[in-house]
Coordinates of C-alpha atoms and ligand atoms in Angstrom, one line a residue:
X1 CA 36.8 -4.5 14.7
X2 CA 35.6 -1.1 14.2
X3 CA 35.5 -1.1 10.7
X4 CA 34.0 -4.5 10.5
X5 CA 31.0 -2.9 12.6
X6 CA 30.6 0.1 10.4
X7 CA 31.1 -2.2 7.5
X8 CA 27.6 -4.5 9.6
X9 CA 25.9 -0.9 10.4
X10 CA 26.2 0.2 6.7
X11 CA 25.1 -2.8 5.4
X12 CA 22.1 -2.3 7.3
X13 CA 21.3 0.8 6.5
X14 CA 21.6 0.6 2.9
X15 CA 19.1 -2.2 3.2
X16 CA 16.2 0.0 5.6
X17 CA 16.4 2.2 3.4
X18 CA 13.0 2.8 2.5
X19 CA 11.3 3.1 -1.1
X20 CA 7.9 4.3 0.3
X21 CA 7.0 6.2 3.2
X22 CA 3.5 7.0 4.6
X23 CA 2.4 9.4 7.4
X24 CA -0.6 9.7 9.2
X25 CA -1.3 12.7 11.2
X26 CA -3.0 13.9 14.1
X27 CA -6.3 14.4 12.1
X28 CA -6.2 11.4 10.2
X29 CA -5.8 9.5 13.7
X30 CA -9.1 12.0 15.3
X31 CA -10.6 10.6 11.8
X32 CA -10.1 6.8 12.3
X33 CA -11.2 7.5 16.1
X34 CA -14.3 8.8 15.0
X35 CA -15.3 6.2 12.6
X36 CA -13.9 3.5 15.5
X37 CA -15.7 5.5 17.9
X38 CA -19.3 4.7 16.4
X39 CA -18.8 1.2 15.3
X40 CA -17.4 0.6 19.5
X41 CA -21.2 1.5 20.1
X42 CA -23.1 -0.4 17.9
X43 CA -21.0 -3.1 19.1
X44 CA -21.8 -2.1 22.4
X45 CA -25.2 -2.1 21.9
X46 CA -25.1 -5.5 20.1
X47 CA -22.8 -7.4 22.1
X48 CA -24.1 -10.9 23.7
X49 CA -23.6 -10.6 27.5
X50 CA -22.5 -13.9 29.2
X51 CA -24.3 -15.4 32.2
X52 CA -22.5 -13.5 35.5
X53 CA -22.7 -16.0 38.1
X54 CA -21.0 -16.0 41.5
X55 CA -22.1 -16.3 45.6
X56 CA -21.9 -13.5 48.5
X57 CA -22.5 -14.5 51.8
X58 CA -23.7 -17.7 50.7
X59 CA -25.8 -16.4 48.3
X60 CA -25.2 -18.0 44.9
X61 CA -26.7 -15.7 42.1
X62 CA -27.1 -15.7 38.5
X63 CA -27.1 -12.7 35.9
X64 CA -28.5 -13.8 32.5
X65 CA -30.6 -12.2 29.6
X66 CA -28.4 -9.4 29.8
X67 CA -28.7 -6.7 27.2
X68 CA -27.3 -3.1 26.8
X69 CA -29.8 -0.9 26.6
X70 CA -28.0 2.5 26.3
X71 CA -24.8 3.5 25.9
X72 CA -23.2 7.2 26.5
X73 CA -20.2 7.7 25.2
X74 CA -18.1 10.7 25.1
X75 CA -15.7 11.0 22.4
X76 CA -12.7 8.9 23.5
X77 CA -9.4 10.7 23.4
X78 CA -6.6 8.9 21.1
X79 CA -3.4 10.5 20.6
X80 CA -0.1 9.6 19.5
X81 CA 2.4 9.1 22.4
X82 CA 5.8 10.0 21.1
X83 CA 8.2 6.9 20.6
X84 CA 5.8 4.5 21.5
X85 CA 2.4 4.3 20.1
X86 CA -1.0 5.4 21.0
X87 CA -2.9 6.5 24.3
X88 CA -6.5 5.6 24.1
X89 CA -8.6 7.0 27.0
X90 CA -12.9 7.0 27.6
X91 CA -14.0 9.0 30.2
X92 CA -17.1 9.2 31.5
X93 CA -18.5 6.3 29.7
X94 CA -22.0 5.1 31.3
X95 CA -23.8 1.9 30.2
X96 CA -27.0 0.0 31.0
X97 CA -27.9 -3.1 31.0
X98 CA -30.8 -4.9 31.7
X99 CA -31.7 -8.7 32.6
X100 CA -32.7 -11.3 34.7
X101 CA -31.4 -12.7 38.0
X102 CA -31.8 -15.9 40.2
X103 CA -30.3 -16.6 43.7
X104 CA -30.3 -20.0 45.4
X105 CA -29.8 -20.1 48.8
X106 CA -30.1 -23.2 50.4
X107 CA -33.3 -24.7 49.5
X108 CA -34.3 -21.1 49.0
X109 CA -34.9 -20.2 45.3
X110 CA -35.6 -16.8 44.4
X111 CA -35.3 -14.7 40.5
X112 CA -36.9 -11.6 38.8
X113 CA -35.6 -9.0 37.0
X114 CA -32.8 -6.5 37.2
X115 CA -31.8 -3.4 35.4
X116 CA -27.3 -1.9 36.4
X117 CA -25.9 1.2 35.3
X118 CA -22.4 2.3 35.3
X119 CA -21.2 5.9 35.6
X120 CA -17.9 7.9 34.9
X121 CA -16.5 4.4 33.7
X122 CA -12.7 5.5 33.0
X123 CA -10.2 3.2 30.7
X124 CA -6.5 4.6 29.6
X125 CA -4.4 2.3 27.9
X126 CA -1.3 2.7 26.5
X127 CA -0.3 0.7 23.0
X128 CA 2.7 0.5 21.7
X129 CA 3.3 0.4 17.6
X130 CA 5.7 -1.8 16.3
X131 CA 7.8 -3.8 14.1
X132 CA 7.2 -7.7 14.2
X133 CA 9.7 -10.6 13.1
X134 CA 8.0 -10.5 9.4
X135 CA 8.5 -6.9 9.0
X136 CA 4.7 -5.7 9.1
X137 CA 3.3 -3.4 11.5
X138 CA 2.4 -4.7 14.9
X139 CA 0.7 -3.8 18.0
X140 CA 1.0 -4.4 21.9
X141 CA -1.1 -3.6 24.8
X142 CA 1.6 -2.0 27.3
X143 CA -0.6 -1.0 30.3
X144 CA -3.9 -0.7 30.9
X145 CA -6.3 1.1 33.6
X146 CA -9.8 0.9 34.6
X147 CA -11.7 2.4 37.2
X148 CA -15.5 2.7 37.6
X149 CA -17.2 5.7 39.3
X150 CA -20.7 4.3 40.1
X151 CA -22.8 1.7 40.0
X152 CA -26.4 1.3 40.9
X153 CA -28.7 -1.6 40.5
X154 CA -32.6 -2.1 41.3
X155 CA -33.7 -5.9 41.6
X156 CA -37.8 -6.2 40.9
X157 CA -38.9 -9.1 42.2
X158 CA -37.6 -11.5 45.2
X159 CA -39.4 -12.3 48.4
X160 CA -36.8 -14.4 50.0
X161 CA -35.5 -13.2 53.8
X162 CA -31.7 -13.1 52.6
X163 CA -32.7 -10.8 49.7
X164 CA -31.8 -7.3 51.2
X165 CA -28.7 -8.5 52.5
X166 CA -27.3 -9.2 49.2
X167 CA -28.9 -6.3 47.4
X168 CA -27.4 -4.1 49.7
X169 CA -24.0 -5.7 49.4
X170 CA -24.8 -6.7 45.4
X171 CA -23.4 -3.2 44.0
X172 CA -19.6 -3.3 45.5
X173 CA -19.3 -7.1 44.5
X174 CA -20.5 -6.4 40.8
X175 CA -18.5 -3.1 40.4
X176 CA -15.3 -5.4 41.6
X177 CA -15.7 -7.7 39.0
X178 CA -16.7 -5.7 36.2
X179 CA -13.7 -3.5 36.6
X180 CA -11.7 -6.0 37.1
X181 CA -12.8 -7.3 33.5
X182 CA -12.5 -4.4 31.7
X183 CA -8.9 -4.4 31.0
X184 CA -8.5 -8.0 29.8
X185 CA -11.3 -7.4 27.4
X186 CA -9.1 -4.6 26.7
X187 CA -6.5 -6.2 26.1
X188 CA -8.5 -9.2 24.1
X189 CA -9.5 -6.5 21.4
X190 CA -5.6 -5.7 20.8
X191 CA -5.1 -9.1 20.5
X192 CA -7.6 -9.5 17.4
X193 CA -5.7 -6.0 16.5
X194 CA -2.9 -8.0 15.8
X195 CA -3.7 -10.9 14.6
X196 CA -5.5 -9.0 11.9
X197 CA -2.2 -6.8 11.3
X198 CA 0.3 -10.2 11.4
X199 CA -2.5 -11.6 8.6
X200 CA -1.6 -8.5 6.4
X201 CA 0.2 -9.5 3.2
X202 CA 4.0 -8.1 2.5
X203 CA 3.6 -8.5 -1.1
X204 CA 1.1 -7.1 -3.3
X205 CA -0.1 -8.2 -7.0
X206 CA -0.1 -5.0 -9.4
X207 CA -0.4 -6.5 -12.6
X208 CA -0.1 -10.4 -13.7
X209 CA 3.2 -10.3 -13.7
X210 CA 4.2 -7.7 -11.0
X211 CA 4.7 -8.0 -7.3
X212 CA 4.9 -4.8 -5.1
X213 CA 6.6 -6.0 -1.7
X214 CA 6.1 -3.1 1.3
X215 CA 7.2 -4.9 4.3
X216 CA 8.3 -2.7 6.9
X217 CA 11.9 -1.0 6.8
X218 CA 12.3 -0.3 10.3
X219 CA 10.1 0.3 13.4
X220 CA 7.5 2.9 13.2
X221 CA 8.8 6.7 13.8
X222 CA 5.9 8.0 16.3
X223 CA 5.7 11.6 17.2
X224 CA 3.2 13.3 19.1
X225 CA 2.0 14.9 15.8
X226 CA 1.9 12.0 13.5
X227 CA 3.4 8.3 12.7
X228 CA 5.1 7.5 10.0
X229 CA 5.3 3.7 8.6
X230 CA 8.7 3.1 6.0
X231 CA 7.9 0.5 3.8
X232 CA 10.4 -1.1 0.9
X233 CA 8.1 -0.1 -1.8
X234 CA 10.0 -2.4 -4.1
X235 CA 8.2 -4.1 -7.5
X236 CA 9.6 -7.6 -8.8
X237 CA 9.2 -9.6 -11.3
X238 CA 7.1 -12.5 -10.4
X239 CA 8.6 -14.9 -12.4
X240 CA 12.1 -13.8 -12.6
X241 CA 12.4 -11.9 -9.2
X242 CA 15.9 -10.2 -9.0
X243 CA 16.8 -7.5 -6.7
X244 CA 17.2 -4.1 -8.9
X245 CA 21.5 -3.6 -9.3
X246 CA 20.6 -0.1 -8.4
X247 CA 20.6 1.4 -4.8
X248 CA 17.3 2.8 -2.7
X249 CA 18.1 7.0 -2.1
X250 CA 17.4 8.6 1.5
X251 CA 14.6 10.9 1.4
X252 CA 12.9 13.2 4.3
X253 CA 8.6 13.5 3.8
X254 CA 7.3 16.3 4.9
X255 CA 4.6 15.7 7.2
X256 CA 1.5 17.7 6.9
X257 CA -0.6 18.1 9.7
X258 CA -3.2 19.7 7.4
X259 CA -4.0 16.7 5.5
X260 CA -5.2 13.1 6.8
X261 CA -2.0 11.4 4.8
X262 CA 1.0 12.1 3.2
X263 CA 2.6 9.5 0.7
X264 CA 6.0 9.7 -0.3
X265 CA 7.4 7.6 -3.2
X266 CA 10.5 7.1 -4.1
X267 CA 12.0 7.8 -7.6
X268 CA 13.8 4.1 -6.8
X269 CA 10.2 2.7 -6.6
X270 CA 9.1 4.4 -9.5
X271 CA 12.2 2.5 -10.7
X272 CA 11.9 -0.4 -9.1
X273 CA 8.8 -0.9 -11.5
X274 CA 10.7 -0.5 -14.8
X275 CA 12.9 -2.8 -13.9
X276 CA 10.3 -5.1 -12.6
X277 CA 9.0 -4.8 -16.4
X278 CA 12.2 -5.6 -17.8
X279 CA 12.9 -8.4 -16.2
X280 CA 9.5 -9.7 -16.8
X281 CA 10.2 -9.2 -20.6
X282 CA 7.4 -6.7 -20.6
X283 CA 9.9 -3.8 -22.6
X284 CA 10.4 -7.0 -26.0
X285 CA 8.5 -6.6 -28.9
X286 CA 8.8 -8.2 -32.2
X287 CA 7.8 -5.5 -34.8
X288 CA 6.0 -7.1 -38.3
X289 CA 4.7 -5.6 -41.3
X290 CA 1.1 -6.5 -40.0
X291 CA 1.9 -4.2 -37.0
X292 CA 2.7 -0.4 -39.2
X293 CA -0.7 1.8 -39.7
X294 CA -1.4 1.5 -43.4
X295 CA -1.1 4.8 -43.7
X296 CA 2.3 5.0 -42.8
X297 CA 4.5 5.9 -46.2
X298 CA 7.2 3.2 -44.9
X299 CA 6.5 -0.7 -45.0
X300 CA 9.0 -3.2 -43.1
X301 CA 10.1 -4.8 -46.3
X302 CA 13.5 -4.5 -47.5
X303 CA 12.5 -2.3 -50.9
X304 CA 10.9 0.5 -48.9
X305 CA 13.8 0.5 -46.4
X306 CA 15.5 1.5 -50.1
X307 CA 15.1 4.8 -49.1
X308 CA 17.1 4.8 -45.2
X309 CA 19.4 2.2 -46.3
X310 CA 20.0 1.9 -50.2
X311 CA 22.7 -1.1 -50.4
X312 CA 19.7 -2.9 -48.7
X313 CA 17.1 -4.0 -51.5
X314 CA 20.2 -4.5 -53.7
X315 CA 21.7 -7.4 -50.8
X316 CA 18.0 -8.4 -50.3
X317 CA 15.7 -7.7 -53.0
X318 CA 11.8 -8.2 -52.1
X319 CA 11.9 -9.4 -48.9
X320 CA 9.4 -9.0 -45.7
X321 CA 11.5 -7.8 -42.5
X322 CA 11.1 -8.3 -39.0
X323 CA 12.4 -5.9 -35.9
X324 CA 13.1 -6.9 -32.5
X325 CA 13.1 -4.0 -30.1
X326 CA 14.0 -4.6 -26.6
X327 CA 15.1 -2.1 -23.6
X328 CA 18.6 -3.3 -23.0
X329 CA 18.8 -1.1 -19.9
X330 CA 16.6 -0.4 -17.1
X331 CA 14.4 2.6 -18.1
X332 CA 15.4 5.6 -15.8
X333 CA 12.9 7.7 -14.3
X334 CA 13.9 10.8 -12.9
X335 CA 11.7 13.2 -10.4
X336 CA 12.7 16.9 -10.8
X337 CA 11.1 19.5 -8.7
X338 CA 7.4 19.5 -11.0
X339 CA 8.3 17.3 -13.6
X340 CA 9.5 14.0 -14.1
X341 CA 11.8 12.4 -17.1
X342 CA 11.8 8.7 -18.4
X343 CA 15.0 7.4 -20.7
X344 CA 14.9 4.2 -22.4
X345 CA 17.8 2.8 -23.9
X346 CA 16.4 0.5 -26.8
X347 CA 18.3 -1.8 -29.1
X348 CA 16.7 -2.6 -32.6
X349 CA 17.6 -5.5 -34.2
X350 CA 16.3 -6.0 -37.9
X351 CA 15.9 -9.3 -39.8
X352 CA 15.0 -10.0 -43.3
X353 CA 12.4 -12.7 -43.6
X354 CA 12.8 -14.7 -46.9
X355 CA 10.1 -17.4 -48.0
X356 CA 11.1 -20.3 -45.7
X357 CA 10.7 -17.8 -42.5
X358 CA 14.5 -18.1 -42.1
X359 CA 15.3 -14.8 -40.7
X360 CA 18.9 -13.3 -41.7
X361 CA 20.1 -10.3 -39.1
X362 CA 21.0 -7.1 -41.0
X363 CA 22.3 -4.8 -38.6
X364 CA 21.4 -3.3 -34.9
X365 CA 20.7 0.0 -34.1
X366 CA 20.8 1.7 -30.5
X367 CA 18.9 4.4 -29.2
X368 CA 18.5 6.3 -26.3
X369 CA 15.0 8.4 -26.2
X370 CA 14.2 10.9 -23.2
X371 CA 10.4 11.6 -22.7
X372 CA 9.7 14.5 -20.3
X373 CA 6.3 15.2 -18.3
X374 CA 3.7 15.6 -16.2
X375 CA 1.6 13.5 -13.4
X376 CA -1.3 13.8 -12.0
X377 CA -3.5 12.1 -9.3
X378 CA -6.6 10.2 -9.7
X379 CA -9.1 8.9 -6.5
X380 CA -5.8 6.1 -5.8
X381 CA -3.6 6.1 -9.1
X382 CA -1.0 8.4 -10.1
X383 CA -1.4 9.3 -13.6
X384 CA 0.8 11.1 -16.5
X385 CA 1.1 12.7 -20.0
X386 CA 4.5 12.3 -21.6
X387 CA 6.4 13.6 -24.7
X388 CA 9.1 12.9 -26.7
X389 CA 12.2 14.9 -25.6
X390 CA 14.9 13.6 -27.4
X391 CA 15.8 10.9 -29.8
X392 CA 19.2 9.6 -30.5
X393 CA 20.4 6.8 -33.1
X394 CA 23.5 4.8 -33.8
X395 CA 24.4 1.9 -35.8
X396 CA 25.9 -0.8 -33.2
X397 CA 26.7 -3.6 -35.8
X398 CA 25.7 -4.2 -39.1
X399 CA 25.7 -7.7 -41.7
X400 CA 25.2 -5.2 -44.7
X401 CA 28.2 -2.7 -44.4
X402 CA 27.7 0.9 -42.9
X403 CA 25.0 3.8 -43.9
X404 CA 23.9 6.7 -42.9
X405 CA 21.8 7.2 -40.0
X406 CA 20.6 10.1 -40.2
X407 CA 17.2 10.1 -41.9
X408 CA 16.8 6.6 -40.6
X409 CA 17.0 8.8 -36.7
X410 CA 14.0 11.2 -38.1
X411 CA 12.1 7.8 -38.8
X412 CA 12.5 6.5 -35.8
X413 CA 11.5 9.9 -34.0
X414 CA 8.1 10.2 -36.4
X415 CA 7.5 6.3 -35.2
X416 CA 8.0 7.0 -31.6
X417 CA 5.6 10.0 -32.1
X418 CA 2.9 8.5 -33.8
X419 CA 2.8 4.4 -32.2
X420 CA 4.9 4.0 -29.4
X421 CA 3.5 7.3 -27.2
X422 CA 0.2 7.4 -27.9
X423 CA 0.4 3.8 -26.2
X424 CA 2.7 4.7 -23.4
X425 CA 0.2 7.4 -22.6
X426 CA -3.0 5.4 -22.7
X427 CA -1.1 3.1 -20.2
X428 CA -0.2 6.3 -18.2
X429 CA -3.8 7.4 -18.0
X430 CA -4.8 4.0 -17.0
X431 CA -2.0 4.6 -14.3
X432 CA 0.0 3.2 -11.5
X433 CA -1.8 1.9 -8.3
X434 CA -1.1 3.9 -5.3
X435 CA -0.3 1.6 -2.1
X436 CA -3.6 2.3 -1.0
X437 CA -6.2 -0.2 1.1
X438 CA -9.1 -1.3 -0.9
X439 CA -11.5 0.2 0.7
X440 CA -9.8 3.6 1.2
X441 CA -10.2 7.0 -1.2
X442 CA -8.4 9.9 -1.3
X443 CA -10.2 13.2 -0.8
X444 CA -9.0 16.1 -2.5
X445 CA -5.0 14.9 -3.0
X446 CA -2.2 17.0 -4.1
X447 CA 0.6 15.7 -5.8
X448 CA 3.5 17.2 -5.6
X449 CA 6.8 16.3 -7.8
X450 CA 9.8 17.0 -5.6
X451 CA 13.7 16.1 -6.0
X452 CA 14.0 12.3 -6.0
X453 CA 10.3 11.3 -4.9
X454 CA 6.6 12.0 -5.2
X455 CA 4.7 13.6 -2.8
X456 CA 0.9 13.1 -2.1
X457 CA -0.8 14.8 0.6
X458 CA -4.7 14.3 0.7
X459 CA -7.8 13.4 3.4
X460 CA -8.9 9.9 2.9
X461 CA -12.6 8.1 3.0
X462 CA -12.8 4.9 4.6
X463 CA -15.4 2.8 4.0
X464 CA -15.5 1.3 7.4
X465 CA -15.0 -1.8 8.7
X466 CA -11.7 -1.9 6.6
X467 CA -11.8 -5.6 4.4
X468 CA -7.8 -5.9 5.5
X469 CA -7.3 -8.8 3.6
X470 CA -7.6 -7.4 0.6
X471 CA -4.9 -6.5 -2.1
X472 CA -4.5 -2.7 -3.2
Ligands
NAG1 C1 10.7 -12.3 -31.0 O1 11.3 -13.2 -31.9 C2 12.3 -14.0 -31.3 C3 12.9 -14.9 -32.5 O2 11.8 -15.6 -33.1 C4 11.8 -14.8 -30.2 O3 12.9 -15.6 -29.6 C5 11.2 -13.9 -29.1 O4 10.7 -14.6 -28.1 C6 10.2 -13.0 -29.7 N1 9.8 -12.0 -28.7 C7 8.6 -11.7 -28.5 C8 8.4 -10.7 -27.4 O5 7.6 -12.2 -29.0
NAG2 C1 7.2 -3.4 -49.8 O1 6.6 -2.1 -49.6 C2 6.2 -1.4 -50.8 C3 5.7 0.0 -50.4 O2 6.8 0.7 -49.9 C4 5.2 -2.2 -51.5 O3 4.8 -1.6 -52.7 C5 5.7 -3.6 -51.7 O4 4.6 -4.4 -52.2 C6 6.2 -4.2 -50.5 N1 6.8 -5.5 -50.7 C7 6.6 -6.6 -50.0 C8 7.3 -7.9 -50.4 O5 5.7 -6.6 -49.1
NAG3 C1 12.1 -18.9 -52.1 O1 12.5 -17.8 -53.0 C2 13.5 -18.2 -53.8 C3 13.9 -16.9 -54.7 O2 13.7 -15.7 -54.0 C4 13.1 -19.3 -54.7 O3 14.2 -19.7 -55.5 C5 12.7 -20.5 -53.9 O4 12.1 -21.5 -54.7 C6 11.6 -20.0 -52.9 N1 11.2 -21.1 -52.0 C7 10.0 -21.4 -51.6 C8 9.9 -22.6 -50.6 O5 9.0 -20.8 -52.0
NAG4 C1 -13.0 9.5 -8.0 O1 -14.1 9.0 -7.3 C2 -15.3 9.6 -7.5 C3 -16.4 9.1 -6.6 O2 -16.0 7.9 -6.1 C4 -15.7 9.4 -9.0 O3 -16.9 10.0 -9.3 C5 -14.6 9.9 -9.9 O4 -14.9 9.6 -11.2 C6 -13.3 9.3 -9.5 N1 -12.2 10.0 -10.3 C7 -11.3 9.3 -10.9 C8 -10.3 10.1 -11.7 O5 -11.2 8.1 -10.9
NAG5 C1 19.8 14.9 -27.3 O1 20.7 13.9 -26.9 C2 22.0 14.1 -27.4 C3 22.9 13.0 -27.0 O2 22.6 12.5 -25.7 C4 22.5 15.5 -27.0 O3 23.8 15.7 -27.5 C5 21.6 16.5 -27.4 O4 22.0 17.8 -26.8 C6 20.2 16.2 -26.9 N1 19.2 17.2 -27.4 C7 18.3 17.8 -26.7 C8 17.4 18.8 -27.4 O5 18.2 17.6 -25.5

């Protein structure tokens, strides 16, 4: 029994293992306050009062035409509450309002205008951060307080008998009700929280072909200094989806409290995306004649491949050849304090072409080339400069008898060199999308290559109000 339960517990933690992990501390949270905190009063300001209706002592009264005319608010305090979520709590928050009122009493008809301030309005609620059913982030209101210090209200107008009596009693009614609605509207506003965060998509288009799927590992860690949020981080092919045969690693992100965000991703992501490629068939090419620089020395035909292999134009005299090259392993990135390594293990196959297009196989070649280098960070990409390491060559079968590899291995090299990286490094600079929001830049990042992941620490700019719909 007890093994079968270790057998269930490692299971499952083999699978939450995550591929991506964001933090966001303390002063990215005062950041997102602020920028909340300003858009809360224009809002405010903005909003469309309902009609307030109601009776006291047989009084029935209309409030309508309501507008806020000034808000004061002090800078609300939001802070991470360890293991649970967030405390939000305004203080001191006065509003006014103006409008018009009408009271019917009896036969008695009566209406003017009105102007209501509250003072030292106080709100704490407590939300907790969470994991939903579909593995995205999710949020819950867990309590919630009001309390309103003040109120005062002048009526203008009115010339009924009953009209004292009910100003004089107007003030406690109103302040009743009014705090009474504050934490429901609260409460509504976390509701449109979440319905916005259970709309977020789990999978990601990078490319055509690509998906990037970041659903939520396991529940939000929440500290008083930060929160981090463990995502899958895990690219697939989108027509030939497979999970990678290769297992996430544990790694531990720093968390900064100097910078807004820190990223960390995964040398299994990175990963993840080659073999994402690979499946897609994005690592085949067919190599042509057409396709060498003129001004290379050697042609794909089977005379100037005389010179590698000389039984060749003797078998094949004259003829145009063809080369297949395809990755027949998943490319292997590897993250090295500062640097970073990428190993591709290629398999050639060569064809001779003869004048029907019939194409006769001549032999297949394997090799195993290690770039080594450097990456750096754009506003949301990651970007890098690579070169060739190492370059290793061997005959795996062959129609046409054995030969000598050698020269054949310097060929290959000087190819590599001059057409294959210049193209893996234009891709490189174009680089690799960092799961960043639309919407969201990175101020001054950092990137830092540590064992087995990448680290990016950096401020962020949000163009606020966040489109959260969109795709990275
Ligand atoms: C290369 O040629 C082979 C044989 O004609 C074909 O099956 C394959 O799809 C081609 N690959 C690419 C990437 O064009
Ligand atoms: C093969 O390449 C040589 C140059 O190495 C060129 O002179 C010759 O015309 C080419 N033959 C064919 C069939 O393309
Ligand atoms: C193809 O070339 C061979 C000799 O290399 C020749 O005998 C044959 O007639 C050619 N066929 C066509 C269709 O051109
Ligand atoms: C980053 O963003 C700034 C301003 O948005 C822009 O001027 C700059 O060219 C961007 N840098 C890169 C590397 O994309
Ligand atoms: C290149 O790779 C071969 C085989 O993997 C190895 O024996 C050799 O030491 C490597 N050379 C360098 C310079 O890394």
């Amino acid at each position: 029994m007890r093994w079968f339960l270790l057998l269930l517990l490692g299971t499952q933690t083999s699978q939450a293992c995550p591929g991506v992990k964001m933090v966001v501390s303390s002063k990215g949270l005062d950041y997102v306050t602020d920028l909340v905190t300003g858009w809360v009063q224009e809002k405010l300001l903005t909003a469309d009062l309902p009609v307030v209706s109601g009776s006291i002592i047989g009084v029935s009264y209309a409030l309508y035409d309501m507008k806020v005319v000034k808000v004061d608010m002090p800078q609300p305090s939001v802070n991470f509450e360890e293991d649970t979520g967030l405390r939000v709590e305004f203080s001191g928050l006065a509003i006014a309002v103006a409008g018009s009122w009408r009271t019917s009493f009896g036969i008695f008809k009566d209406g003017g205008a009105f102007e209501l301030a509250l003072f030292n309005t106080d709100t704490s609620s407590l939300l907790q951060l969470g994991r939903d059913n579909q593995a995205r982030l999710s949020v819950e209101c867990l309590t919630c307080d009001a309390q309103i210090g003040s109120v005062d209200v002048s009526f203008h107008g009115g010339a009924s008998f009953f009209i004292q009596a009910f100003v004089d009693l107007f003030p406690g009614h109103i302040k009743g009700i009014i705090q009474g609605n504050i934490c429901p509207v609260v409460e509504d506003q976390v509701k449109n929280l979440e319905e916005i965060l259970a709309a977020m998509h789990v999978d990601y288009h990078v490319d055509p072909s690509l998906i990037f799927r970041v659903p939520l590992t396991n529940a939000p860690v929440v500290k008083t200094s930060g929160i981090e949020v463990d995502l899958k981080g895990v690219f697939y092919s989108e027509t030939h989806p497979k999970e990678p045969p290769f297992p996430p690693e544990v790694f531990q992100l720093p968390w900064k409290a100097d910078y807004m965000i820190s990223l960390g991703i995964s040398q299994y992501s990175l990963n993840t995306y080659a073999y994402a490629c690979l499946t897609a068939g994005l690592f085949q090419i067919n190599v042509t004649d057409s396709m060498i620089p003129p001004s290379s020395p050697i042609r794909l035909n089977t005379s100037s491949f005389g010179i590698l292999i000389p039984q060749l134009p003797k078998m094949f005299p004259n003829m145009l050849m063809e080369l297949q090259v395809f990755a027949d392993e998943t490319p292997a990135v590897s993250l090295h304090m500062d640097s970073f390594s990428l190993v591709l293990s290629v398999a050639v196959k060569a064809y001779a072409i003869d004048n029907t297009t019939a194409r006769r196989p001549l032999f297949r070649l394997n090799l195993k080339i290690q770039f080594n280098g450097k990456l750096n960070i754009g506003n949301v990409t990651l970007m890098g400069q690579m070169q060739l390491e190492n370059l290793t060559l061997s005959l795996a079968s062959s129609e046409i008898g054995t030969f000598q590899t050698k020269t054949l291995e310097s060929t290959a090299s000087w190819a590599v060199k001059t057409v294959f990286l210049p193209k893996l490094n234009a891709m490189l600079q174009k680089g690799f999308p960092l799961p960043v929001m639309k919407g969201v830049t990175l101020a001054g990042p950092v990137l830092q290559v540590k064992q087995g992941f990448l680290a990016v620490f950096s401020d962020v700019q949000i163009k606020y109000p966040l489109r959260t719909q969109e795709e990275f």
